[in-house]
Coordinates of N, CA and C in Angstrom, one line a residue:
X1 N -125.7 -189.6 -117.1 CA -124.3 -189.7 -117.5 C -124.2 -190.6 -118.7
X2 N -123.6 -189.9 -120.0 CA -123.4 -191.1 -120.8 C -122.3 -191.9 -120.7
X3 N -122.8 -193.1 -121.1 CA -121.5 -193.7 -121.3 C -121.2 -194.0 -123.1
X4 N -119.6 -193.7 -123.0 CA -119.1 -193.7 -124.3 C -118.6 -194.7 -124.7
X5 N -118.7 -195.4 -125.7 CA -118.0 -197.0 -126.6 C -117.7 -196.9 -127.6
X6 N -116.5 -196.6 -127.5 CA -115.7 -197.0 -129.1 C -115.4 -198.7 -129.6
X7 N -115.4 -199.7 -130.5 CA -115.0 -200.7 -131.1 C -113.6 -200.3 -131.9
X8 N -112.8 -200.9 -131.7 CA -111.9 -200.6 -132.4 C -111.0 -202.6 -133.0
X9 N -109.9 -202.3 -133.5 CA -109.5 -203.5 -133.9 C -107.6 -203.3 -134.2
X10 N -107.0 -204.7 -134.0 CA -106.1 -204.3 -133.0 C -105.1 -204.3 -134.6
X11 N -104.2 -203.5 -135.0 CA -103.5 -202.9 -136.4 C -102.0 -203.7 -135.9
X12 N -101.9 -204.4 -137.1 CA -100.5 -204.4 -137.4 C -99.6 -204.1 -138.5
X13 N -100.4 -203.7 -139.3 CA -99.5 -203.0 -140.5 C -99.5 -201.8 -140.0
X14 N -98.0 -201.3 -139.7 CA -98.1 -199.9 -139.1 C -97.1 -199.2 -140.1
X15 N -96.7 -197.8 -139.9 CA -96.0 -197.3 -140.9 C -96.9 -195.9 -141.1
X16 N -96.2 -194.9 -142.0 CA -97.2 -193.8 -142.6 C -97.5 -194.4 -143.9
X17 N -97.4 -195.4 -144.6 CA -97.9 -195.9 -145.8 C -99.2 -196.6 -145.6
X18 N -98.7 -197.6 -144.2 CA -99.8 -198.2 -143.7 C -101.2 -197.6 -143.6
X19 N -100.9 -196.4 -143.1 CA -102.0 -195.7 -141.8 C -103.1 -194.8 -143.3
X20 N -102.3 -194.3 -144.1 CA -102.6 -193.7 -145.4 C -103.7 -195.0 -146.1
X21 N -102.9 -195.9 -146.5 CA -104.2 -197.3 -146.9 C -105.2 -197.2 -146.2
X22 N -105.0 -197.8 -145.0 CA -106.1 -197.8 -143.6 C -107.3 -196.6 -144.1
X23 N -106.6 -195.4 -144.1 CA -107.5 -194.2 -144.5 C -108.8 -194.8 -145.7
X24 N -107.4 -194.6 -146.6 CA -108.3 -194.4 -148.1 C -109.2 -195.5 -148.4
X25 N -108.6 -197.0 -148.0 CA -109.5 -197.9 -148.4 C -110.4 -198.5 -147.6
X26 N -110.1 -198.4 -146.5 CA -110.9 -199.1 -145.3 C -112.0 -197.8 -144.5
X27 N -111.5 -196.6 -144.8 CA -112.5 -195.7 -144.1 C -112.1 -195.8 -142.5
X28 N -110.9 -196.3 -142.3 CA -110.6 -196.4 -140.8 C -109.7 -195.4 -140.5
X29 N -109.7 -195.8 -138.9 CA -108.7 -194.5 -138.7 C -107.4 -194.9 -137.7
X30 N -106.3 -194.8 -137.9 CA -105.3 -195.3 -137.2 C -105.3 -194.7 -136.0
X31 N -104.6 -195.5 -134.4 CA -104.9 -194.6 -133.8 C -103.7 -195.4 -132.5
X32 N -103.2 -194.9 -131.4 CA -102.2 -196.0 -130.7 C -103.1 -195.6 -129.0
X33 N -103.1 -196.5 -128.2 CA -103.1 -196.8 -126.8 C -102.0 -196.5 -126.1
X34 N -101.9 -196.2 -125.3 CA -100.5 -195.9 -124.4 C -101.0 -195.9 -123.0
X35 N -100.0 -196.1 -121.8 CA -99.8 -195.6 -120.8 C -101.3 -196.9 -119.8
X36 N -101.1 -196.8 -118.7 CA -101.1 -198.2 -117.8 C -99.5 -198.9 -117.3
X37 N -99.8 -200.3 -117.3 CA -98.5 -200.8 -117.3 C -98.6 -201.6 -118.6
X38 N -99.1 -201.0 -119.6 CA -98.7 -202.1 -120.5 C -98.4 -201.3 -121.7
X39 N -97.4 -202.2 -122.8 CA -97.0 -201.5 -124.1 C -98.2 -200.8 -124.6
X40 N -97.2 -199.9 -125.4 CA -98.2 -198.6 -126.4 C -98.9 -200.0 -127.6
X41 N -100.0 -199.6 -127.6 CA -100.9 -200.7 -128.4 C -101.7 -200.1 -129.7
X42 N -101.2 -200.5 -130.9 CA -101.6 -199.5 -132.6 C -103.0 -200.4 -133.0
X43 N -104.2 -199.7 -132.9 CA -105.3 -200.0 -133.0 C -106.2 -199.2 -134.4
X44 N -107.0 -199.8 -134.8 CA -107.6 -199.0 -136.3 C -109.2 -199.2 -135.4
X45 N -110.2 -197.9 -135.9 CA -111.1 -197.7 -135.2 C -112.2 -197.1 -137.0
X46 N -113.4 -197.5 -137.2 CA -114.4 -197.3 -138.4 C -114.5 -195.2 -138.2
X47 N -113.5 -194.6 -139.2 CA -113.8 -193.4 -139.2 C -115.4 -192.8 -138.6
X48 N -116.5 -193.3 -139.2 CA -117.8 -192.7 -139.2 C -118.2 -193.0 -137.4
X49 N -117.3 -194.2 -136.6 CA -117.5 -194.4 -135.8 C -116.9 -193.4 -134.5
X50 N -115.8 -193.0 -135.1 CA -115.4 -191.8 -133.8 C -116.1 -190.6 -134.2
X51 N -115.8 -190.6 -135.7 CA -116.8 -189.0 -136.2 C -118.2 -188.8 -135.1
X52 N -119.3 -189.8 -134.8 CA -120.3 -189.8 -134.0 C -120.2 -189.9 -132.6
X53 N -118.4 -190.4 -132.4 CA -118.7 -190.1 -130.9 C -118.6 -188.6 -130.4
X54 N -117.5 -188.0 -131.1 CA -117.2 -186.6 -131.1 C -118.5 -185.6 -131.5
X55 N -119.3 -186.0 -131.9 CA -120.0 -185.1 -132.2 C -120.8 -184.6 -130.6
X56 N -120.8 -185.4 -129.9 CA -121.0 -185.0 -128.2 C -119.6 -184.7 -127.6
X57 N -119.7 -183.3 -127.4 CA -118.4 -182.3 -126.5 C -117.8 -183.8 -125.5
X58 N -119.0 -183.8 -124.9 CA -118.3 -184.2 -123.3 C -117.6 -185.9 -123.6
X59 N -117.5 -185.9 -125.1 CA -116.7 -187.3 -124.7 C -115.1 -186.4 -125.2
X60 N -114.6 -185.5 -124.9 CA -113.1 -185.1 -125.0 C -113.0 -185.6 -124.0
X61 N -113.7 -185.2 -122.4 CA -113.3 -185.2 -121.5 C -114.1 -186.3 -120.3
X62 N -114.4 -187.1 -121.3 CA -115.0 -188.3 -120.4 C -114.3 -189.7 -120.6
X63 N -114.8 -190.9 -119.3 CA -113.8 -191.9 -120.1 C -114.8 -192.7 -121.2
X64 N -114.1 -192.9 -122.4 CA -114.6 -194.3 -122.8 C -113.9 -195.5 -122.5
X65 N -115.5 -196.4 -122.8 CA -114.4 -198.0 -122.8 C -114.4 -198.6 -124.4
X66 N -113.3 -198.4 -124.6 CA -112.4 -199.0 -125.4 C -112.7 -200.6 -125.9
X67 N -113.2 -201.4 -126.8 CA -113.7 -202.5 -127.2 C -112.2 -202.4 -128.5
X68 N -111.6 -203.4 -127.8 CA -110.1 -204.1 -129.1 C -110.6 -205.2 -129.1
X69 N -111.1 -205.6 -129.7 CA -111.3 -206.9 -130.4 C -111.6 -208.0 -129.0
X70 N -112.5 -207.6 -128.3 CA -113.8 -208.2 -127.2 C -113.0 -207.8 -126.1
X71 N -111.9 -207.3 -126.0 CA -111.1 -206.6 -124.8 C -111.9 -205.4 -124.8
X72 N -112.2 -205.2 -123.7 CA -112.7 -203.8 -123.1 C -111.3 -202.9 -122.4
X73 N -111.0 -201.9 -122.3 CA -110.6 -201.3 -121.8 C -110.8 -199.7 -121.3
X74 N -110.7 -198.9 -120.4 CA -111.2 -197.6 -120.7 C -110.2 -196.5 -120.6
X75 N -110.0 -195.7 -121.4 CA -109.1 -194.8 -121.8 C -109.7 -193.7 -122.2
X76 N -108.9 -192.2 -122.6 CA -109.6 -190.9 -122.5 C -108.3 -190.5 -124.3
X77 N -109.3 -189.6 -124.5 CA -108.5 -188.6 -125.8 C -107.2 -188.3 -124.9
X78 N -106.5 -188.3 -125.9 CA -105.4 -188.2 -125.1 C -104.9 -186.6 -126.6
X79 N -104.9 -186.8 -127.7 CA -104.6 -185.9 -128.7 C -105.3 -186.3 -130.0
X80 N -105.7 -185.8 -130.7 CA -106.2 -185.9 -132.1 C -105.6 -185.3 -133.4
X81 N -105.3 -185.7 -134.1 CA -104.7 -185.4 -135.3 C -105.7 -185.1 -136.3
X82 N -106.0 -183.6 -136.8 CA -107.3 -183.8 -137.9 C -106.7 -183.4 -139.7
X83 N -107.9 -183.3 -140.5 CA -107.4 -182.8 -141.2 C -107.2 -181.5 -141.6
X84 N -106.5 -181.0 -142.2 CA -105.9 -179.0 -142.0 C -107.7 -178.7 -142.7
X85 N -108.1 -179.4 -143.8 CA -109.2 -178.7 -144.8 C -110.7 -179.0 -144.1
X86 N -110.8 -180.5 -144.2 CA -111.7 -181.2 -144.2 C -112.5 -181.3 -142.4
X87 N -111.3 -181.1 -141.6 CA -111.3 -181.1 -140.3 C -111.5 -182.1 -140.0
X88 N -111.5 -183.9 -140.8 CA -111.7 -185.0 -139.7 C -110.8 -185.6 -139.2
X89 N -110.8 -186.7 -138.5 CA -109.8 -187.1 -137.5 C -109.1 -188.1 -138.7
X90 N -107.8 -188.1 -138.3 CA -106.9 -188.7 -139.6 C -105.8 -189.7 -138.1
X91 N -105.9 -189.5 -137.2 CA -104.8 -190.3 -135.8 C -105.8 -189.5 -134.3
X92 N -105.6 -190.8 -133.7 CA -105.9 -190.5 -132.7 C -104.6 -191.0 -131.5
X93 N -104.5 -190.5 -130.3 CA -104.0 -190.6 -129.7 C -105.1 -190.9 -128.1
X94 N -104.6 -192.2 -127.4 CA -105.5 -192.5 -126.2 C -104.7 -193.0 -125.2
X95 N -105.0 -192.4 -124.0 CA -104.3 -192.8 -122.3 C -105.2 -193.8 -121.6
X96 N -104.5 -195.2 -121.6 CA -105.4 -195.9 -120.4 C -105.8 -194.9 -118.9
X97 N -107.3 -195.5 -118.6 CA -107.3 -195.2 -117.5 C -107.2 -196.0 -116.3
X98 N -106.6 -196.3 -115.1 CA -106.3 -196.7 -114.3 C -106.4 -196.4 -113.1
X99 N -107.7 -197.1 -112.1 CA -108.7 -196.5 -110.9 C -107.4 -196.1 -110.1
X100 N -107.4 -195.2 -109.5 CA -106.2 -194.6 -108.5 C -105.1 -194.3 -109.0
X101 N -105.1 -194.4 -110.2 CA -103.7 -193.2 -111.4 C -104.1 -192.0 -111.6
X102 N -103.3 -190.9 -111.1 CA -103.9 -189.8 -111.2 C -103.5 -189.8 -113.2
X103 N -104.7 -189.1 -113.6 CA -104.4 -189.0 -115.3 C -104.3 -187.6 -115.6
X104 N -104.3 -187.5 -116.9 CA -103.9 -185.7 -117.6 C -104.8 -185.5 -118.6
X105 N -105.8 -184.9 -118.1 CA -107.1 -184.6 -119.7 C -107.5 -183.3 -119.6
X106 N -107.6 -183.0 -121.1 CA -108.3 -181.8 -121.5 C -109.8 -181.4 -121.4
X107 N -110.1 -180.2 -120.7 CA -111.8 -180.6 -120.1 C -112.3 -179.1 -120.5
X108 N -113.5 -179.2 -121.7 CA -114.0 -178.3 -122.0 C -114.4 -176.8 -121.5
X109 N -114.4 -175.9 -121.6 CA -114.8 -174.8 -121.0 C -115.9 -173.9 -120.8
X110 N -117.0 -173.8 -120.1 CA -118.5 -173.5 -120.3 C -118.3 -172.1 -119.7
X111 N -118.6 -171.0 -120.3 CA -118.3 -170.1 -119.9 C -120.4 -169.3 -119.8
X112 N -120.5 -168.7 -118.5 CA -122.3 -168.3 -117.9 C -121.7 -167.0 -117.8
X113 N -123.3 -166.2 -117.4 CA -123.0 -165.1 -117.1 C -122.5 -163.7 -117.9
X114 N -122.4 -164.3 -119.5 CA -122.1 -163.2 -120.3 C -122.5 -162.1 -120.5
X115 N -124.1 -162.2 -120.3 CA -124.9 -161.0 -121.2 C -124.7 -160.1 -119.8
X116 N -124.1 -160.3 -118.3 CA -124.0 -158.9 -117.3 C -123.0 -157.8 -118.0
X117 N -121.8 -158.4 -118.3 CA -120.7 -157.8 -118.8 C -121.3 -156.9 -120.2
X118 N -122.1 -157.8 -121.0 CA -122.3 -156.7 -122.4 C -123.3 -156.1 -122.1
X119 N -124.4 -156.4 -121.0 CA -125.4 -155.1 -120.5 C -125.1 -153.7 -120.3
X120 N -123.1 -153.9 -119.7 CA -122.8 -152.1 -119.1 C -121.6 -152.3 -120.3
X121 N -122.1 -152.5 -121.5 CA -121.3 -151.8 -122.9 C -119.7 -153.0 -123.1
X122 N -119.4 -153.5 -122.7 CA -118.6 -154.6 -122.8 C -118.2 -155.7 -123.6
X123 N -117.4 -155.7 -124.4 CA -117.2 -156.8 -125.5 C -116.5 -157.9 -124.4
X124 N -116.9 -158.9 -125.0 CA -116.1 -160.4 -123.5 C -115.5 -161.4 -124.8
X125 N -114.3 -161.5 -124.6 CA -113.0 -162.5 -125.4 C -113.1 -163.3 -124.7
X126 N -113.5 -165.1 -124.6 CA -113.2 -165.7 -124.4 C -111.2 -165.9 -125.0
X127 N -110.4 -166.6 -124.0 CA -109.2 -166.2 -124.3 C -108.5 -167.8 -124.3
X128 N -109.7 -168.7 -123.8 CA -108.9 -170.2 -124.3 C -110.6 -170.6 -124.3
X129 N -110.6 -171.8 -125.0 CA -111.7 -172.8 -124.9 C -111.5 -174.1 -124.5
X130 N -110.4 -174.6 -123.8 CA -110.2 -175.6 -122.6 C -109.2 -175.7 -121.7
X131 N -109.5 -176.3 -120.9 CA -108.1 -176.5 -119.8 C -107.8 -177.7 -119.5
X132 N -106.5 -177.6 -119.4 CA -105.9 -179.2 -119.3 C -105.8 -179.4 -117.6
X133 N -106.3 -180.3 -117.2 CA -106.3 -180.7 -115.7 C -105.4 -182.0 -115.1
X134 N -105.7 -182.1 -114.3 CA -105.0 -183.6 -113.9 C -106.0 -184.1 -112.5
X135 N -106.4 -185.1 -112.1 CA -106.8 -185.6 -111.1 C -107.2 -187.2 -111.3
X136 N -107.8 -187.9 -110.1 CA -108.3 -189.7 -110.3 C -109.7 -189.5 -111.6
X137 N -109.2 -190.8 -111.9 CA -110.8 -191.1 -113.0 C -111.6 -190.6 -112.6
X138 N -112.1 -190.8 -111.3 CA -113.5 -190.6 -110.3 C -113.7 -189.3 -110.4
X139 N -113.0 -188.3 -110.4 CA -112.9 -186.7 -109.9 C -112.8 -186.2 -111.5
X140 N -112.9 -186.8 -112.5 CA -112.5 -186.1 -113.9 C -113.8 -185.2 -114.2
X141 N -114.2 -183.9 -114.6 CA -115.2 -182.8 -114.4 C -115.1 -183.1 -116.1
X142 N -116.7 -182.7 -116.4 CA -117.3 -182.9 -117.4 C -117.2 -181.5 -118.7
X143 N -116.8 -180.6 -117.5 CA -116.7 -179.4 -118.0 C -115.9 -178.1 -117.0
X144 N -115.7 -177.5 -117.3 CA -115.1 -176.4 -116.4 C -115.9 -175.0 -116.1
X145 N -116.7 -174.7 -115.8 CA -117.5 -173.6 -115.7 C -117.1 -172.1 -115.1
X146 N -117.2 -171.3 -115.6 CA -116.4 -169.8 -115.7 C -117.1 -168.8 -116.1
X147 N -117.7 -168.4 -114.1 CA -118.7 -166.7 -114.7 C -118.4 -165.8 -114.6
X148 N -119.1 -165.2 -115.5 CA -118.6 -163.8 -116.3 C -119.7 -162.8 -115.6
X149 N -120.6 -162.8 -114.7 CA -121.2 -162.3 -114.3 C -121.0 -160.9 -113.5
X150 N -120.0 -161.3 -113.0 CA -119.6 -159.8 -112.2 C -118.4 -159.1 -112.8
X151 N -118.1 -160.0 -113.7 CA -116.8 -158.8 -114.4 C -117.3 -157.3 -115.4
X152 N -116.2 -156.0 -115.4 CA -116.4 -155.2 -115.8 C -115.7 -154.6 -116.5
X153 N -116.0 -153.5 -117.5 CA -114.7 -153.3 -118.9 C -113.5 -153.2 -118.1
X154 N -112.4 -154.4 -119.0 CA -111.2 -154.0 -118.6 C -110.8 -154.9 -117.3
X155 N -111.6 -156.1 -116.8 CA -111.3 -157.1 -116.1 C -110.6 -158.2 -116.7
X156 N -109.9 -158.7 -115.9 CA -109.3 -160.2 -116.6 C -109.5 -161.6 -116.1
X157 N -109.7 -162.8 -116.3 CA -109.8 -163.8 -115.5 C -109.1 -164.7 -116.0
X158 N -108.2 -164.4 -114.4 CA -107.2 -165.7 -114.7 C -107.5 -166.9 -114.2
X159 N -106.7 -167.9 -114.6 CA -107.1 -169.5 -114.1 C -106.6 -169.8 -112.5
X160 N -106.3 -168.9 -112.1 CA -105.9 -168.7 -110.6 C -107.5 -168.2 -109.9
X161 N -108.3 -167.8 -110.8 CA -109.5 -166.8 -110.3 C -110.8 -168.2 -110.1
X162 N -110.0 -169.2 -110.8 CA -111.6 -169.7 -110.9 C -111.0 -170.9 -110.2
X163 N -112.4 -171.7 -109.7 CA -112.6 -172.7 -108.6 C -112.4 -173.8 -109.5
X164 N -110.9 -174.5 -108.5 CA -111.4 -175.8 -109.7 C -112.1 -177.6 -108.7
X165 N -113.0 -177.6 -109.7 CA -113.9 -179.0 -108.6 C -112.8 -179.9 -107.6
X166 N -113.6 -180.5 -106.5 CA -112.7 -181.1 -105.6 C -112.2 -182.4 -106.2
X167 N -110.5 -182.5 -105.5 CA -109.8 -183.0 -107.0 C -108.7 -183.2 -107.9
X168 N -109.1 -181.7 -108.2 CA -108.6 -181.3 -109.6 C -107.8 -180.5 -109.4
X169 N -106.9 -180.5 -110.3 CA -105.5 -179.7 -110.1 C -105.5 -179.0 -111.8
X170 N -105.3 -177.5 -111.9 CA -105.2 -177.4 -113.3 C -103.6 -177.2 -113.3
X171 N -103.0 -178.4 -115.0 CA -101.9 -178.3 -115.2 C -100.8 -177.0 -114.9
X172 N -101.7 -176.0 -116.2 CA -100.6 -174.9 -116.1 C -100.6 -174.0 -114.8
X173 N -101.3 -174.0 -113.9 CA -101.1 -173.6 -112.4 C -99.8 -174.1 -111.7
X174 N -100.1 -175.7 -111.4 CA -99.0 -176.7 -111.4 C -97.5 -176.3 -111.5
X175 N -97.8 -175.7 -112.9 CA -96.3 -175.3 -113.6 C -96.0 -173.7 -113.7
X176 N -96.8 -172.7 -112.8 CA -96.6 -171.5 -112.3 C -97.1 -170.6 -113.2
X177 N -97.6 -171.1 -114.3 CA -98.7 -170.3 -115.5 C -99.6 -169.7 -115.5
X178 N -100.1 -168.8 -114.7 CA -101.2 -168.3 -114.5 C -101.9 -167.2 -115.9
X179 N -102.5 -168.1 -116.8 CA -102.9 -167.5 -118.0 C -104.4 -167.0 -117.8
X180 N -104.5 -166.0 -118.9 CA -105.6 -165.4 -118.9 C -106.9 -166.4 -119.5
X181 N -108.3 -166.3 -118.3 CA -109.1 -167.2 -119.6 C -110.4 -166.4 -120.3
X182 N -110.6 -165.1 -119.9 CA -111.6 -164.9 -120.5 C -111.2 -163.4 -119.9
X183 N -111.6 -162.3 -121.0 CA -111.4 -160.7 -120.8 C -112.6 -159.9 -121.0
X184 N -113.4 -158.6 -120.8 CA -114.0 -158.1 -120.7 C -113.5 -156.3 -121.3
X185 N -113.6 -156.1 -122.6 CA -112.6 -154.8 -123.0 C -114.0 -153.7 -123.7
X186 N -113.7 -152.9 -124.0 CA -114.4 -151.6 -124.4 C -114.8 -152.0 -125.8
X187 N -116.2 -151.6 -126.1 CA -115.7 -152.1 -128.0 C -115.3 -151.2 -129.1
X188 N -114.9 -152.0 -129.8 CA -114.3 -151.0 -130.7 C -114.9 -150.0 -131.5
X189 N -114.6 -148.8 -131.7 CA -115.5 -147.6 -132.6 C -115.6 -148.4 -134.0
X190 N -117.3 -148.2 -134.6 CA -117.3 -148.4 -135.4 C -117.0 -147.2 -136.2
X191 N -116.6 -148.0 -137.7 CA -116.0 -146.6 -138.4 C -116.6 -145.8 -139.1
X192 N -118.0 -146.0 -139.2 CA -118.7 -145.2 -139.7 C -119.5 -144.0 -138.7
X193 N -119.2 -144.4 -137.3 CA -119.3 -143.8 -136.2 C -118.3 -142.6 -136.2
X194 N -116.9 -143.2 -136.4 CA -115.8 -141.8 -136.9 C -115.7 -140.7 -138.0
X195 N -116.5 -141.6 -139.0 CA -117.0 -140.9 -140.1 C -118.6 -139.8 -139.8
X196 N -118.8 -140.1 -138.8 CA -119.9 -139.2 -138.3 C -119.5 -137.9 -137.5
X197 N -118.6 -138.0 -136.8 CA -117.8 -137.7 -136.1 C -117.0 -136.5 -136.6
X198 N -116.5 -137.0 -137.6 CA -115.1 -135.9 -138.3 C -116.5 -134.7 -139.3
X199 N -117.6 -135.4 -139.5 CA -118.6 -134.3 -140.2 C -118.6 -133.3 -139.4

C-alpha cells in the first residue's frame, strides 16, 4: 500500500490575481482544504510536487496526508482544475478525511476480461472511466473492477450490474442513475470493404 505525502504551505494572498502570481512566479499551485469541522483552509502546494504524485492513478482515489506547514492532515482529491492546452494542474480542490465520516471520492475504473468479447468479433466502448462512490476512509477501494468477460455483441453494463466492494455505495445508484459503464457493439464496416462489395 502506498502511502501518499503532499507538503504544502498555508496561502494568504488569495484572489485570481493572487493565485495567477503563485502560478507564474513561484511554480506553485493554489489549492483550498474544505470539509471536517473546521474552516475551508487556502493552501499553495510546489507544482512539480503534485505533478509526481499524480503521475500514480491510485492517488485520485487514495488518502493522502496533507503536510501544511508541520500540520499533518489527511484528505483525498476532491476536484482538479487543469490546464485546457498544457493539461497541468492550475487549482486543486481537497476534502478532509475524518475516521467514521462517511466521505465522497472518485475511484478509478479497471476494466479485465476484454479480449473474450473481441474474440467473437466485438468492438467493447468503455462508456465512463470512473465512478464516484461514497463510504468510511477504511472501506475507500483502490479501484473498481469491471469484467467484460462474458459479455456479447450488443450487451450493456450497467453500474447496477457490477459488485460494489463491502462498504461502498456508488453515488449515482444512490440517486436512481443507473448509467451505462461499458458496451459490447458490432464493428463498423470498413469502407474499403463496401468498396469491394459494390464491385
Amino acid at each position: 500500500m502506498n502511502e501518499f505525502i503532499l507538503n504544502a504551505e498555508v496561502r494568504s494572498d488569495l484572489g485570481k490575481g493572487a493565485s495567477r502570481r503563485l502560478r507564474r512566479l513561484a511554480s506553485l499551485v493554489p489549492a483550498v482544504v474544505y470539509g471536517g469541522d473546521k474552516a475551508p483552509e487556502s493552501i499553495s502546494m510546489l507544482a512539480k510536487e503534485i505533478a509526481k504524485l499524480l503521475e500514480n492513478d491510485a492517488a485520485y482515489s487514495h488518502i493522502i496526508s496533507l503536510n501544511v506547514g508541520g500540520t499533518k492532515q489527511n484528505v483525498i482529491i476532491k476536484a482538479l482544475q487543469r490546464h485546457p492546452a498544457k493539461g497541468h494542474v492550475l487549482h486543486a480542490d481537497f476534502v478532509r478525511v475524518v475516521a467514521g465520516q462517511k466521505l465522497t471520492a472518485i475511484v478509478p475504473v479497471h476494466f479485465v476480461g476484454e479480449e473474450a468479447p473481441v474474440k467473437k468479433g466485438g468492438e467493447v466502448s468503455h462508456v465512463v472511466a470512473e465512478i464516484e462512490v461514497t463510504c468510511l476512509p477504511k472501506d475507500l477501494p483502490e479501484f473498481i473492477e469491471v469484467d467484460l468477460s462474458a459479455m456479447e455483441i450488443g450487451d450493456i453494463i450497467h453500474l447496477s450490474d457490477i459488485k460494489a466492494p463491502k462498504g461502498v455505495e456508488f453515488v449515482a445508484l444512490v440517486h436512481g442513475d443507473d448509467k451505462a459503464v461499458a458496451n459490447v457493439h458490432a464493428p463498423r464496416v470498413a469502407p474499403e470493404a463496401e468498396e469491394g462489395a459494390a464491385e
